[in-house]
Short mmCIF file of C-alpha atoms and ligand atoms in Angstrom, two decimals:
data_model
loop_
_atom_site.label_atom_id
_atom_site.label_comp_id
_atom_site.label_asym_id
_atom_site.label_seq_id
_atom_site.Cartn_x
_atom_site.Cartn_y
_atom_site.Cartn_z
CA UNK T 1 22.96 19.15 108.47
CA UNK T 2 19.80 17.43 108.97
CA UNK T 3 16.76 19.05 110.40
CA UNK T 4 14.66 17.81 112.82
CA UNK T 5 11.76 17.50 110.81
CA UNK T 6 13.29 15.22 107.84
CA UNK T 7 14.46 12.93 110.30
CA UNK T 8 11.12 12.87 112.42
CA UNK T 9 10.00 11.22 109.57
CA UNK T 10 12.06 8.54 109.53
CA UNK T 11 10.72 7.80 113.23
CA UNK T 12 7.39 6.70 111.23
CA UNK T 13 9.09 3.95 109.24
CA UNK T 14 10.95 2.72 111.80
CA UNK T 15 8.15 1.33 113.24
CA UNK T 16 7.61 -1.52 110.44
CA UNK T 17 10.79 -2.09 109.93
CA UNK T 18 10.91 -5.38 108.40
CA UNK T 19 14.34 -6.58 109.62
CA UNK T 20 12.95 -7.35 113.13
CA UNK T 21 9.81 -8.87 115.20
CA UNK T 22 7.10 -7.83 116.14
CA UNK T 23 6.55 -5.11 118.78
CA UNK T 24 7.83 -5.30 121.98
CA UNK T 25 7.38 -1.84 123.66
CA UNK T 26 5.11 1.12 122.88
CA UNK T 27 5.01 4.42 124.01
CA UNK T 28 2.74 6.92 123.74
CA UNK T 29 2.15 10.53 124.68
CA UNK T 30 4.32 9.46 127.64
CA UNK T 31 4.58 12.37 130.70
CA UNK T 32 6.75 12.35 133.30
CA UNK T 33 7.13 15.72 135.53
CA UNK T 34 8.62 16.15 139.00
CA UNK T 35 7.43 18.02 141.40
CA UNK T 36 3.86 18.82 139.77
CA UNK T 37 2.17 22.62 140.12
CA UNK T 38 5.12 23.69 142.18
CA UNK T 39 7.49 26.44 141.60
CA UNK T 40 9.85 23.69 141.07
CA UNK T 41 8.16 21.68 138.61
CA UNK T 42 10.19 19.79 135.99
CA UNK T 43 9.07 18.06 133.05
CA UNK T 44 11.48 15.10 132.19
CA UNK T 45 9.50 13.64 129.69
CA UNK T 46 7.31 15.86 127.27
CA UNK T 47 4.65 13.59 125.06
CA UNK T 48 7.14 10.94 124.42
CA UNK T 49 6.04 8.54 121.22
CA UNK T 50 8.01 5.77 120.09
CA UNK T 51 7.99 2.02 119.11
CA UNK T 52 10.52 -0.84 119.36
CA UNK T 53 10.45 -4.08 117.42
CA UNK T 54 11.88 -7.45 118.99
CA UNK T 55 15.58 -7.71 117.96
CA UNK T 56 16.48 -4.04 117.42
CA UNK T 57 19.66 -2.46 119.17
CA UNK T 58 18.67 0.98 120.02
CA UNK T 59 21.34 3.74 121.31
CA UNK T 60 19.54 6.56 123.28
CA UNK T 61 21.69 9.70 122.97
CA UNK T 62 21.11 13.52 124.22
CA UNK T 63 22.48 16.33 126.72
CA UNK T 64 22.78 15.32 130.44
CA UNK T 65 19.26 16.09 132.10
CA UNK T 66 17.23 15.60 129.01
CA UNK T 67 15.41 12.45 130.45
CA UNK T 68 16.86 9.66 129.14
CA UNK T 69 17.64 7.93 132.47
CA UNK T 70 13.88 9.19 132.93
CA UNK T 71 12.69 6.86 130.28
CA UNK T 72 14.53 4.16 130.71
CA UNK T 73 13.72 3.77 134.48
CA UNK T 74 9.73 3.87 133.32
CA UNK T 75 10.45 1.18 131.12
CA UNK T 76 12.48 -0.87 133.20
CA UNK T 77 9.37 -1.00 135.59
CA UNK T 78 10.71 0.73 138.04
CA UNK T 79 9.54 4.33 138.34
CA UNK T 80 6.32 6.22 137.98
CA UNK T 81 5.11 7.81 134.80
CA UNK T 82 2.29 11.22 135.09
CA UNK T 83 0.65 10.36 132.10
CA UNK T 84 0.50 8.11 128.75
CA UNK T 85 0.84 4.49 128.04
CA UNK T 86 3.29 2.42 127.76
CA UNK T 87 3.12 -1.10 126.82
CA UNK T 88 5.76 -4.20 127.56
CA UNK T 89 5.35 -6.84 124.69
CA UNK T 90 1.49 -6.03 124.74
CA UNK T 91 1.18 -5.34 128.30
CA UNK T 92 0.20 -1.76 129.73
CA UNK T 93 2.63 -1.17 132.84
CA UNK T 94 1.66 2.43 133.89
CA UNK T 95 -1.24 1.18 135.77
CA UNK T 96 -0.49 -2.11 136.76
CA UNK T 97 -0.06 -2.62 141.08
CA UNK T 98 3.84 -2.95 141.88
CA UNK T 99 3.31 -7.26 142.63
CA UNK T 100 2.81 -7.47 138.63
CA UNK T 101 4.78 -4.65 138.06
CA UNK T 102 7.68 -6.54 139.78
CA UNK T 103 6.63 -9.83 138.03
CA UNK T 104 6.50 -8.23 134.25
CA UNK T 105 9.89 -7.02 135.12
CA UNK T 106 11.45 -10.43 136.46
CA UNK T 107 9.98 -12.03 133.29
CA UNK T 108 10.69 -9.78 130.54
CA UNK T 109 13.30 -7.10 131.61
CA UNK T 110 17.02 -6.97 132.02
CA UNK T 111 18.27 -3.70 133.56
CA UNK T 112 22.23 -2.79 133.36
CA UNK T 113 23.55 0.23 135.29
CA UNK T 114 25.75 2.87 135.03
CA UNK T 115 27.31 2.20 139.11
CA UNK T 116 27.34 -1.25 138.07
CA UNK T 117 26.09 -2.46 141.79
CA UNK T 118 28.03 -5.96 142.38
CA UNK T 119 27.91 -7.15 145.52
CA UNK T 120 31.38 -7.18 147.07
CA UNK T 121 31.43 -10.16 149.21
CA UNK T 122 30.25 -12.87 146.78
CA UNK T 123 31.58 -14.29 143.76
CA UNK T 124 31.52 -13.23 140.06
CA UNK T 125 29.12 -16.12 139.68
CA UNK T 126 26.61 -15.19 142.70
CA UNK T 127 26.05 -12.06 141.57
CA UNK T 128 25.10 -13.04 138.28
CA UNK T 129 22.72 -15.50 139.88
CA UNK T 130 21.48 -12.74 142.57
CA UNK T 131 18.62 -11.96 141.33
CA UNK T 132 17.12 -15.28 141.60
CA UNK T 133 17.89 -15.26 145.34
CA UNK T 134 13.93 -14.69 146.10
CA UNK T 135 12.69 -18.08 143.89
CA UNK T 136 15.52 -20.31 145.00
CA UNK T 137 18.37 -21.26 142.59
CA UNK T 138 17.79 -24.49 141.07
CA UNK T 139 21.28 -26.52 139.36
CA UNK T 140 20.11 -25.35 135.94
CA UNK T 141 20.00 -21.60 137.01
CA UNK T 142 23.38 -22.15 137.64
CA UNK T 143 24.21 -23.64 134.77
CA UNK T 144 22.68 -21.02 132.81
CA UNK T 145 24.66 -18.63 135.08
CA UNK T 146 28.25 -20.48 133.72
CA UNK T 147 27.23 -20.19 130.66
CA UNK T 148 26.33 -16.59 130.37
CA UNK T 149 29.40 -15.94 132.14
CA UNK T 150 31.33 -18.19 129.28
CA UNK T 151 29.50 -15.84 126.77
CA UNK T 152 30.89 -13.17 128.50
CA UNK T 153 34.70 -14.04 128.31
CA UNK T 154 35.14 -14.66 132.44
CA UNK T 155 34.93 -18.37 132.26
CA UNK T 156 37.84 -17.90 134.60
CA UNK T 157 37.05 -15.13 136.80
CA UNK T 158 33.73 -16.70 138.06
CA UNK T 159 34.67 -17.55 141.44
CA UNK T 160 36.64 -14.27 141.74
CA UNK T 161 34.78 -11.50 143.54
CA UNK T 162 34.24 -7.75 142.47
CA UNK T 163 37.14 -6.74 143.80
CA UNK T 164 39.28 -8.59 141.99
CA UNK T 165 38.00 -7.88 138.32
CA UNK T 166 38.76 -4.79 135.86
CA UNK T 167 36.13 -2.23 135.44
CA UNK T 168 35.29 -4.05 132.12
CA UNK T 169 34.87 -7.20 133.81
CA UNK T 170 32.32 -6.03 136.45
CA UNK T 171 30.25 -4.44 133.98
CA UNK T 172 30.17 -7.70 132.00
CA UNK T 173 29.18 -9.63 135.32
CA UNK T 174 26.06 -7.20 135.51
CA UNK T 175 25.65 -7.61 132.04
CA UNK T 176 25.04 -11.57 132.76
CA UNK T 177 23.09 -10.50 136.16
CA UNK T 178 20.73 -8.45 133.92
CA UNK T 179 20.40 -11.42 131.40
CA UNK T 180 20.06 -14.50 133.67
CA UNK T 181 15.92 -14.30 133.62
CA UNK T 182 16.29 -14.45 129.61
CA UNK T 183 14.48 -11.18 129.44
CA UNK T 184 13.88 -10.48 125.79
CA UNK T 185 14.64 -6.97 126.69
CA UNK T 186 17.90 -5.62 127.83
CA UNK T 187 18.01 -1.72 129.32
CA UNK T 188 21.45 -0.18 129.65
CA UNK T 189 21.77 2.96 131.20
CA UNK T 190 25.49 4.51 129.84
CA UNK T 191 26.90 0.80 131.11
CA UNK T 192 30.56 2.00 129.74
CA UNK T 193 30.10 5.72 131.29
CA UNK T 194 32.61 4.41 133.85
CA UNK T 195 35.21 2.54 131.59
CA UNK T 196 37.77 3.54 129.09
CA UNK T 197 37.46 3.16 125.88
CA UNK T 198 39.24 -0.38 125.38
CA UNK T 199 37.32 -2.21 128.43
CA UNK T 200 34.15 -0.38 127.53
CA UNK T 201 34.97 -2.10 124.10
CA UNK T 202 34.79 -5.31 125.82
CA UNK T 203 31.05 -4.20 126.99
CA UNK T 204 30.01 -3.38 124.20
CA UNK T 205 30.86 -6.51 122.24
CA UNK T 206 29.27 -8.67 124.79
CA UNK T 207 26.19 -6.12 124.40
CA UNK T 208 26.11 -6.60 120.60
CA UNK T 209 26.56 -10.46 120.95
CA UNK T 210 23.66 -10.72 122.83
CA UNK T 211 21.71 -8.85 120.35
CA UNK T 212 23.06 -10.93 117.69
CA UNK T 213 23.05 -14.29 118.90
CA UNK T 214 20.22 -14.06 121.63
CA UNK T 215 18.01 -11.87 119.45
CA UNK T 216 17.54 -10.00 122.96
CA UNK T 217 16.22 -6.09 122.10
CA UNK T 218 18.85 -3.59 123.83
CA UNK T 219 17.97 0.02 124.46
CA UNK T 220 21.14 1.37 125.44
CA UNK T 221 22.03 5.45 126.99
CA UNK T 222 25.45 5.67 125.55
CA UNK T 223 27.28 8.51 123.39
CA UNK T 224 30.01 5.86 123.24
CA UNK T 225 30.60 6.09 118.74
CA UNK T 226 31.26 2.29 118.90
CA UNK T 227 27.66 1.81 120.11
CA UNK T 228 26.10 4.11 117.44
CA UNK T 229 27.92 2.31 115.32
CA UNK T 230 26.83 -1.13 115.71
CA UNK T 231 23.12 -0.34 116.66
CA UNK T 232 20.50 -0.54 114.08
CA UNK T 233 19.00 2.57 115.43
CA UNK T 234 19.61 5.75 116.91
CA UNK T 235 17.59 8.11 118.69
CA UNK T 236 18.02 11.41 120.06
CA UNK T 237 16.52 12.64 123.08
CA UNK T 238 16.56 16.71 123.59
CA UNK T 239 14.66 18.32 126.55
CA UNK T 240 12.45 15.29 127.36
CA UNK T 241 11.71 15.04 123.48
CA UNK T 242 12.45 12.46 120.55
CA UNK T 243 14.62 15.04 118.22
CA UNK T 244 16.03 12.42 115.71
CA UNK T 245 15.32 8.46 115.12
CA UNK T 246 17.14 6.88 112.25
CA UNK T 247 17.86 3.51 111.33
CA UNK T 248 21.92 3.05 110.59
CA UNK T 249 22.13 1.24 107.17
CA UNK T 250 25.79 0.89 107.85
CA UNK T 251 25.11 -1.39 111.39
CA UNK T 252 28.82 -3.26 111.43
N1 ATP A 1 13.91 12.17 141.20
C1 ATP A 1 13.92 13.34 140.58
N2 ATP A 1 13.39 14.44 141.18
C2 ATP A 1 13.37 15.61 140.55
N3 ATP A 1 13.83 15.84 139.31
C3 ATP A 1 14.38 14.80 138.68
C4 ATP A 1 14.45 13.50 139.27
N4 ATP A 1 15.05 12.65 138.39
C5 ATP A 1 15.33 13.41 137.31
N5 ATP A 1 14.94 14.68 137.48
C6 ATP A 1 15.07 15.77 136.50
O1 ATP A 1 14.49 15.34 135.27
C7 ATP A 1 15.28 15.75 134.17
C8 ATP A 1 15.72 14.53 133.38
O2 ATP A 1 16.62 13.77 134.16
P1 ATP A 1 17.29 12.42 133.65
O3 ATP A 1 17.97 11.80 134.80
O4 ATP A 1 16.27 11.61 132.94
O5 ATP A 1 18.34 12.99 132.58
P2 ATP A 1 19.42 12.22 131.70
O6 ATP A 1 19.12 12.53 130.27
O7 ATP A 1 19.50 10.80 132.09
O8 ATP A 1 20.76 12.99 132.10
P3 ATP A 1 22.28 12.43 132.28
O9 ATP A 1 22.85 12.31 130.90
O10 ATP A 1 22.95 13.50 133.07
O11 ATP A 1 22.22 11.12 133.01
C9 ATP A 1 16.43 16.55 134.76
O12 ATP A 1 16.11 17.92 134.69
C10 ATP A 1 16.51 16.09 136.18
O13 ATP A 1 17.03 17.08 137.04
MG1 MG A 2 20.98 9.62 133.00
#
């Protein structure tokens, strides 16, 4: 078995990997507690250091409560950090006011959850094109919509609504919903927790497509093997620590 140290130092050469771009999000000494100088304090996050370069495919793994969710919320813009940087594709968010907060996220971050969140009442098709409700959804936003839903496989569920697609479906609707700003950063928290292993398959593949085709950079929460196995990287998150990072020289 490997120890922690030997594969800490991997972590180091991850960083210039030469397969991929440039940097496109940088942590450091990142803090996150809950519930500061109480009894009940919690620290989620523990001094956190770790870089991504455009185009990688990251799989976050660890125990349940061992802050992944934790991180990938504070990168996805959209909860507090108590200390450390981190930067967005040069950008420092953990000080920035929530208007450009909300702004970095529209432009350059894709967020796919676990619960999925469709709405009910509208179409396959709306919901991918929700979240451009607030700007007002121009004919090519729509087109762009079709054809991320094309990519997607549900060229003919589109006009269907939530209720009447799979699991695996739904999740692939969100998956287009978290994609139709053409972030160049997708963040999935475990988006096939909820699926079996066949539809969560069908996740997955649209997941690695992106990442293939769109060069988008995924940081995905999954223990799903299939992931792990198709991700160029692998971290391991124990007790709001980085215990292993390793590139996968076998990425399928
Ligand atoms: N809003 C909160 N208030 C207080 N404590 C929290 C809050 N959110 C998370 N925590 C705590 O922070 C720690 C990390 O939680 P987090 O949700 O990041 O874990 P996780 O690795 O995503 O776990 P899981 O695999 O179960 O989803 C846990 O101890 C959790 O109880
Ligand atoms: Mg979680």
């Amino acid at each position: 078995m490997t120890s922690i140290e030997e594969t800490k130092t991997v972590e180091i050469e991850t960083g210039s990997n030469q397969e991929f771009g440039d940097l496109i999000i940088e942590i450091k000494d990142l803090w996150r507690k809950f519930f500061e100088d109480t009894p009940a304090e919690v620290v989620a996050l523990k001094g956190v250091n770790f870089k991504v370069n455009s185009g990688e495919f990251i799989t976050i793994m660890g125990p349940s409560g061992s802050g992944k969710s934790t991180l990938l919320t504070i990168l996805g813009c959209m909860a507090p950090s108590t200390s450390g940087q981190v930067f967005i594709d040069g950008t420092e968010i953990t000080q920035m006011p929530q208007r450009k907060l909300s702004e970095l996220r529209k432009n350059k971050i894709g967020f796919v959850f676990q619960d999925i969140f469709l709405i009910d009442k509208i179409s396959a098709l709306d919901n991918v094109l929700l979240p451009l409700l607030p700007y007002g959804i121009k004919k090519s936003d729509r087109e762009r919509a079709i054809e991320l839903l094309k990519i997607a496989g549900l060229e003919d569920r589109m006009h269907h609504k939530p209720a009447e697609l799979s699991g695996g479906q739904k999740q692939r609707v969100a998956i287009c919903r978290a994609l139709i700003n053409n972030p160049p950063i997708v963040l999935a928290d475990e988006p096939t927790g909820n699926l079996d292993s066949q539809t969560g398959g069908e996740v997955l593949e649209l997941l690695r497509k992106v990442n293939k085709e769109k060069g988008v950079t995924i940081l995905a929460v999954s223990h799903d093997p299939k992931l792990a196995e198709f991700s160029s990287r692998d971290v391991m998150i124990t007790d709001g620590e980085i215990t292993r990072d390793r590139i996968n020289p076998f990425r399928t």
